[in-house]
Coordinates of C-alpha atoms and ligand atoms in Angstrom, one line a residue:
M6 CA -10.3 -13.8 -23.1
R7 CA -7.4 -11.6 -23.9
A8 CA -6.2 -9.1 -21.4
A9 CA -3.2 -6.9 -20.6
I10 CA -1.8 -8.1 -17.2
L11 CA 0.8 -6.3 -15.1
Y12 CA 3.4 -8.6 -13.7
G13 CA 5.5 -5.9 -12.2
P14 CA 7.0 -2.5 -13.0
E15 CA 7.1 -2.2 -16.8
D16 CA 6.2 -5.8 -17.2
L17 CA 2.9 -5.8 -19.0
R18 CA 1.9 -9.0 -20.9
V19 CA -1.0 -9.5 -23.1
E20 CA -2.2 -13.1 -22.6
D21 CA -5.2 -15.4 -22.3
A22 CA -6.6 -14.5 -18.9
P23 CA -9.5 -16.1 -16.9
E24 CA -13.0 -14.6 -17.6
P25 CA -13.7 -11.7 -15.2
A26 CA -15.9 -12.1 -12.2
G27 CA -18.5 -9.5 -11.0
E28 CA -22.3 -8.8 -10.9
V29 CA -22.3 -7.7 -14.4
I30 CA -19.9 -8.6 -17.3
I31 CA -19.1 -5.9 -20.0
E32 CA -17.7 -6.3 -23.4
V33 CA -15.1 -3.5 -23.5
Q34 CA -15.4 -1.3 -26.6
A35 CA -12.9 1.4 -25.6
A36 CA -10.5 1.9 -22.7
T37 CA -8.6 5.2 -22.6
S38 CA -5.3 5.6 -20.9
C39 CA -4.0 8.4 -18.7
G40 CA -1.1 9.5 -16.6
T41 CA -2.3 7.3 -13.8
D42 CA -1.9 4.2 -16.1
V43 CA 1.6 5.3 -16.9
K44 CA 2.4 5.6 -13.1
M45 CA 0.7 2.1 -12.5
W46 CA 2.8 0.5 -15.4
R47 CA 6.0 2.3 -14.3
H48 CA 6.0 2.0 -10.5
G49 CA 2.8 0.3 -9.3
H50 CA 0.1 2.3 -7.4
P51 CA -1.6 2.1 -4.0
V52 CA -5.0 1.1 -5.5
L53 CA -3.5 -1.9 -7.6
P54 CA -4.1 -5.3 -6.1
P55 CA -1.0 -7.5 -5.8
Y56 CA 0.7 -8.6 -9.0
P57 CA -0.1 -10.1 -11.4
C58 CA -3.2 -7.8 -11.9
A59 CA -5.4 -6.3 -14.6
F60 CA -5.6 -2.6 -14.9
G61 CA -7.3 0.1 -17.1
H62 CA -9.8 2.3 -15.3
E63 CA -11.5 4.5 -18.0
T64 CA -13.7 2.0 -19.6
A65 CA -16.8 1.9 -21.8
G66 CA -18.6 -1.1 -23.4
V67 CA -21.7 -3.1 -23.6
R68 CA -23.4 -5.1 -20.8
T69 CA -23.6 -8.8 -21.9
D70 CA -26.9 -9.2 -19.9
T71 CA -28.9 -6.4 -21.2
G72 CA -27.0 -5.1 -24.3
E73 CA -27.0 -1.6 -22.7
R74 CA -24.0 0.7 -23.4
V75 CA -22.3 1.7 -20.3
L76 CA -19.4 3.6 -18.8
V77 CA -17.7 1.5 -16.1
S78 CA -16.8 3.8 -13.1
D79 CA -13.5 2.9 -11.7
S80 CA -14.7 2.7 -8.1
V81 CA -17.7 2.3 -5.8
A82 CA -17.7 4.0 -2.4
C83 CA -18.6 2.0 0.8
G84 CA -21.5 4.2 1.5
S85 CA -20.9 4.0 5.3
C86 CA -17.7 5.7 6.3
A87 CA -17.6 9.2 7.7
P88 CA -16.8 10.8 4.3
C89 CA -19.5 8.8 2.5
S90 CA -22.1 9.7 5.3
G91 CA -21.0 13.3 4.8
G92 CA -21.7 13.3 1.1
R93 CA -18.1 13.1 0.1
A94 CA -18.0 9.7 -1.7
Q95 CA -14.8 10.8 -3.6
I96 CA -12.8 10.4 -0.4
C97 CA -14.4 7.2 0.7
R98 CA -12.2 5.4 3.3
N99 CA -12.9 1.9 1.9
P100 CA -13.7 2.1 -1.8
T101 CA -13.9 -0.8 -4.1
W102 CA -11.6 -0.2 -7.2
I103 CA -12.7 -1.6 -10.4
L104 CA -9.7 -2.1 -12.8
G105 CA -9.3 -4.2 -15.7
G106 CA -10.5 -2.2 -18.8
F107 CA -7.4 -3.2 -20.8
A108 CA -9.1 -6.5 -21.6
E109 CA -11.9 -7.9 -23.8
R110 CA -14.3 -8.1 -20.9
I111 CA -14.5 -6.5 -17.4
G112 CA -16.7 -7.5 -14.4
A113 CA -18.3 -4.6 -12.3
P114 CA -20.9 -4.2 -9.7
E115 CA -24.3 -2.8 -10.9
R116 CA -23.6 0.4 -9.0
A117 CA -20.4 1.2 -11.0
L118 CA -22.4 1.4 -14.2
H119 CA -23.6 4.5 -16.0
P120 CA -25.8 4.4 -19.2
V121 CA -24.0 6.1 -22.1
P122 CA -26.1 8.8 -23.8
P123 CA -27.3 8.0 -27.2
G124 CA -24.9 8.7 -30.0
L125 CA -21.9 9.2 -27.8
P126 CA -19.1 7.0 -29.0
A127 CA -17.4 4.5 -26.7
A128 CA -14.1 6.4 -26.8
A129 CA -15.8 9.6 -25.6
A130 CA -17.8 7.8 -22.9
A131 CA -14.6 6.3 -21.5
M132 CA -13.2 9.8 -21.0
A133 CA -16.2 10.6 -18.8
E134 CA -14.1 9.0 -16.0
P135 CA -11.4 11.6 -16.0
L136 CA -13.8 14.3 -17.0
A137 CA -15.7 13.5 -13.7
A138 CA -12.7 14.3 -11.8
A139 CA -12.5 17.6 -13.7
V140 CA -16.1 18.3 -12.8
H141 CA -15.3 17.7 -9.1
A142 CA -12.3 19.9 -9.3
V143 CA -14.3 22.7 -10.7
A144 CA -16.9 22.3 -7.9
R145 CA -14.0 22.7 -5.4
G146 CA -13.3 26.1 -6.8
I147 CA -15.1 29.4 -6.5
A148 CA -17.3 31.3 -9.0
A149 CA -14.4 33.6 -10.2
D150 CA -14.5 34.9 -13.8
D151 CA -10.7 34.9 -14.2
V152 CA -9.2 31.4 -14.0
G153 CA -5.7 30.1 -14.5
I154 CA -4.8 26.5 -15.1
L155 CA -1.3 25.2 -14.7
G156 CA -0.6 22.2 -17.0
G157 CA -2.1 21.6 -20.4
G158 CA -2.3 17.8 -20.3
P159 CA -5.6 16.0 -20.7
M160 CA -6.8 17.1 -17.2
G161 CA -5.8 20.6 -17.6
L162 CA -7.6 20.8 -21.0
M163 CA -10.7 19.1 -19.6
L164 CA -10.9 21.6 -16.8
A165 CA -10.4 24.5 -19.4
S166 CA -13.3 23.1 -21.5
L167 CA -15.7 22.9 -18.6
L168 CA -14.8 26.5 -17.3
A169 CA -14.9 28.0 -20.8
A170 CA -18.3 26.5 -21.3
Q171 CA -19.5 28.3 -18.2
G172 CA -18.4 31.6 -19.9
R173 CA -15.2 32.2 -17.8
S174 CA -12.0 33.6 -18.8
V175 CA -9.5 30.8 -18.9
T176 CA -5.7 30.8 -19.3
V177 CA -3.9 27.5 -19.7
A178 CA -0.1 27.6 -19.0
D179 CA 2.1 24.8 -20.6
H180 CA 5.5 24.9 -22.0
H181 CA 4.4 22.8 -25.0
R182 CA 3.2 24.9 -28.0
A183 CA 0.9 22.2 -29.2
R184 CA -1.0 22.0 -25.8
R185 CA -1.3 25.8 -25.8
A186 CA -2.9 25.6 -29.3
Q187 CA -5.3 22.9 -28.1
A188 CA -6.3 25.3 -25.2
D189 CA -7.0 28.0 -27.7
Q190 CA -9.2 25.6 -29.7
L191 CA -11.1 24.8 -26.6
G192 CA -12.1 28.3 -25.9
A193 CA -9.4 29.1 -23.4
R194 CA -6.1 30.9 -24.0
G195 CA -2.8 29.2 -24.1
A196 CA 0.2 30.9 -22.4
A197 CA 3.8 30.1 -21.5
Q198 CA 3.0 30.9 -17.9
L199 CA 0.2 32.2 -15.7
S200 CA 0.0 35.8 -14.5
R201 CA -2.2 36.3 -11.4
H202 CA -5.7 34.8 -11.2
E203 CA -8.5 34.8 -8.6
L204 CA -8.9 30.9 -9.1
V205 CA -5.9 28.7 -10.1
F206 CA -6.1 24.9 -10.9
E207 CA -2.9 23.0 -10.6
A208 CA -3.0 19.9 -13.0
V209 CA 0.6 18.9 -13.2
G210 CA 1.2 16.8 -9.9
R211 CA 4.8 18.1 -9.0
P212 CA 5.7 20.2 -5.9
E213 CA 7.2 22.9 -8.1
A214 CA 3.9 23.2 -9.9
W215 CA 2.0 23.4 -6.7
R216 CA 4.3 26.1 -5.7
A217 CA 3.9 28.0 -9.0
A218 CA 0.1 27.6 -8.8
M219 CA 0.1 29.3 -5.3
Q220 CA 2.3 32.1 -6.6
A221 CA -0.1 32.7 -9.6
T222 CA -3.0 33.1 -7.2
A223 CA -4.1 36.7 -6.4
P224 CA -4.6 37.6 -2.8
G225 CA -7.8 36.3 -1.4
G226 CA -7.9 33.7 -4.1
V227 CA -8.2 29.9 -4.2
V228 CA -5.9 27.3 -5.4
V229 CA -7.3 23.9 -6.3
L230 CA -4.7 21.1 -6.4
V231 CA -5.7 18.6 -8.8
G232 CA -2.4 16.8 -9.7
G233 CA -1.4 14.2 -7.2
C234 CA 2.4 14.2 -6.3
P235 CA 4.3 11.0 -5.9
R236 CA 3.4 9.2 -2.6
G237 CA 5.1 10.7 0.5
T238 CA 5.9 14.0 -1.2
E239 CA 6.4 16.8 1.3
M240 CA 7.1 20.5 0.4
P241 CA 7.9 23.7 2.2
L242 CA 5.2 26.3 2.1
A243 CA 5.5 30.0 2.1
T244 CA 3.2 30.9 5.1
G245 CA 2.9 34.6 4.3
P246 CA 0.4 34.3 1.4
I247 CA -1.8 31.8 3.3
H248 CA -1.9 34.1 6.3
Y249 CA -1.6 37.7 5.1
D250 CA -3.4 37.2 1.8
E251 CA -5.8 34.5 2.9
L252 CA -4.8 32.2 0.1
E253 CA -7.0 29.0 0.3
L254 CA -5.5 25.7 -0.7
R255 CA -8.0 23.0 -1.6
G256 CA -7.4 19.5 -2.7
A257 CA -9.5 17.9 -5.4
F258 CA -9.5 14.1 -5.7
H259 CA -11.6 11.6 -7.8
H260 CA -15.3 12.1 -8.2
S261 CA -18.9 11.1 -7.0
P262 CA -21.4 9.1 -9.0
A263 CA -23.4 12.4 -9.6
E264 CA -20.2 13.9 -11.1
V265 CA -19.8 10.9 -13.5
E266 CA -23.4 11.5 -14.6
A267 CA -22.5 15.3 -15.0
A268 CA -19.4 14.4 -17.1
L269 CA -21.4 12.1 -19.4
A270 CA -24.0 14.9 -19.8
A271 CA -21.3 17.4 -20.7
L272 CA -19.8 15.1 -23.3
A273 CA -23.3 14.6 -24.9
A274 CA -24.0 18.3 -24.7
G275 CA -20.8 19.1 -26.7
D276 CA -19.3 21.1 -23.7
V277 CA -16.0 19.2 -24.2
D278 CA -14.5 18.7 -27.5
W279 CA -13.4 15.2 -26.7
E280 CA -12.2 14.6 -30.3
L281 CA -9.4 17.1 -29.7
L282 CA -8.3 14.9 -26.7
Q283 CA -8.6 11.6 -28.6
G284 CA -5.4 10.0 -29.6
E285 CA -4.7 7.0 -31.8
T286 CA -6.8 3.8 -31.4
I287 CA -4.4 1.0 -30.5
S288 CA -4.5 -2.7 -29.8
L289 CA -3.8 -4.4 -26.3
E290 CA -0.4 -5.4 -27.8
Q291 CA 0.5 -1.8 -28.6
L292 CA -0.2 -0.7 -25.1
P293 CA 3.2 -1.2 -23.4
E294 CA 4.9 0.7 -26.1
A295 CA 2.3 3.5 -25.9
L296 CA 2.7 3.8 -22.1
G297 CA 6.5 4.1 -22.5
Q298 CA 6.3 7.0 -24.9
R299 CA 7.1 10.5 -23.6
S300 CA 4.6 12.8 -25.1
A301 CA 6.3 15.9 -26.4
G302 CA 3.4 17.3 -28.3
S303 CA -0.2 17.5 -27.9
A304 CA -2.1 16.2 -25.0
R305 CA -4.0 13.1 -26.2
K306 CA -5.3 10.0 -24.7
W307 CA -4.6 6.5 -26.4
V308 CA -7.8 4.6 -27.0
V309 CA -7.4 0.8 -26.6
D310 CA -9.8 -1.3 -28.7
P311 CA -9.3 -4.8 -27.4
L312 CA -10.7 -6.2 -30.5
L313 CA -8.1 -4.7 -32.7
R314 CA -5.2 -6.8 -33.5
R315 CA -1.5 -5.7 -33.2
G316 CA -0.5 -3.0 -35.7
A317 CA -3.8 -2.8 -37.5
A318 CA -4.3 0.9 -36.8
R319 CA -7.7 2.2 -37.3
Ligands
ZN401 ZN1 -7.4 8.0 -15.6
ZN402 ZN1 -17.0 5.2 2.3

């Protein structure tokens, strides 16, 4: 089968690869790309196996055994570590990662598969993976009416959609005008910067943004840190707001199986306008070039269709 295989930093080759192994084999219909894929392509990533390796973790397709349409979750938790036992599967100490969506077929354990609601296209179903992380981040927050989101990339906009669908007042700060316009279209309000909000989500993944998110949080408020910074990043913290203003900092990482189900349901219910986040459909061969492009405009996700041939844009 054809697959995009990572041989090292910025060395991605589309080639004939061995058929995947796994409990269930899925014919991939759509694999969306995200910032994590860019990081993996550029520098490698802690969850990647040794090179050469398959990657792509937002994958929807059809089971070859039953013909059922499924979303392939990118991980299954061990079920027995302390966080798993405590109901926090998203921070499992020993998860199995399921990568390899940028290929004609992917193998996965049965437990990683979630049925796609009828009528939901494969590209939208694939987005349930990052959306599940947004569902989790919202759950890490509080029931504040006034919410700020720092960063109008796909994650910030997914957070905005979910929070606006709950009837909250949402401001999304981003320096790209196109992303502010997308926020407006999703029922939030685009702004160049945040003012002060009871609840702030950081969706950038840089220490400066973590600091700005803290500064934009009202006394007694909660900051949910959604964007992961490069491995080993440390930052000085102003202790005053944490002590005197009882500012709470909460990390939000990944998702649980129930949150994946909630994300699929939100997409099927129309709570998230996924078409606004859907970018161009591309072939496997177009993927290296796509990952290398710096996006200056709107926040959109590439959709890789492994059956599409080079250049034949749909
Ligand atoms: Zn992703
Ligand atoms: Zn575990």
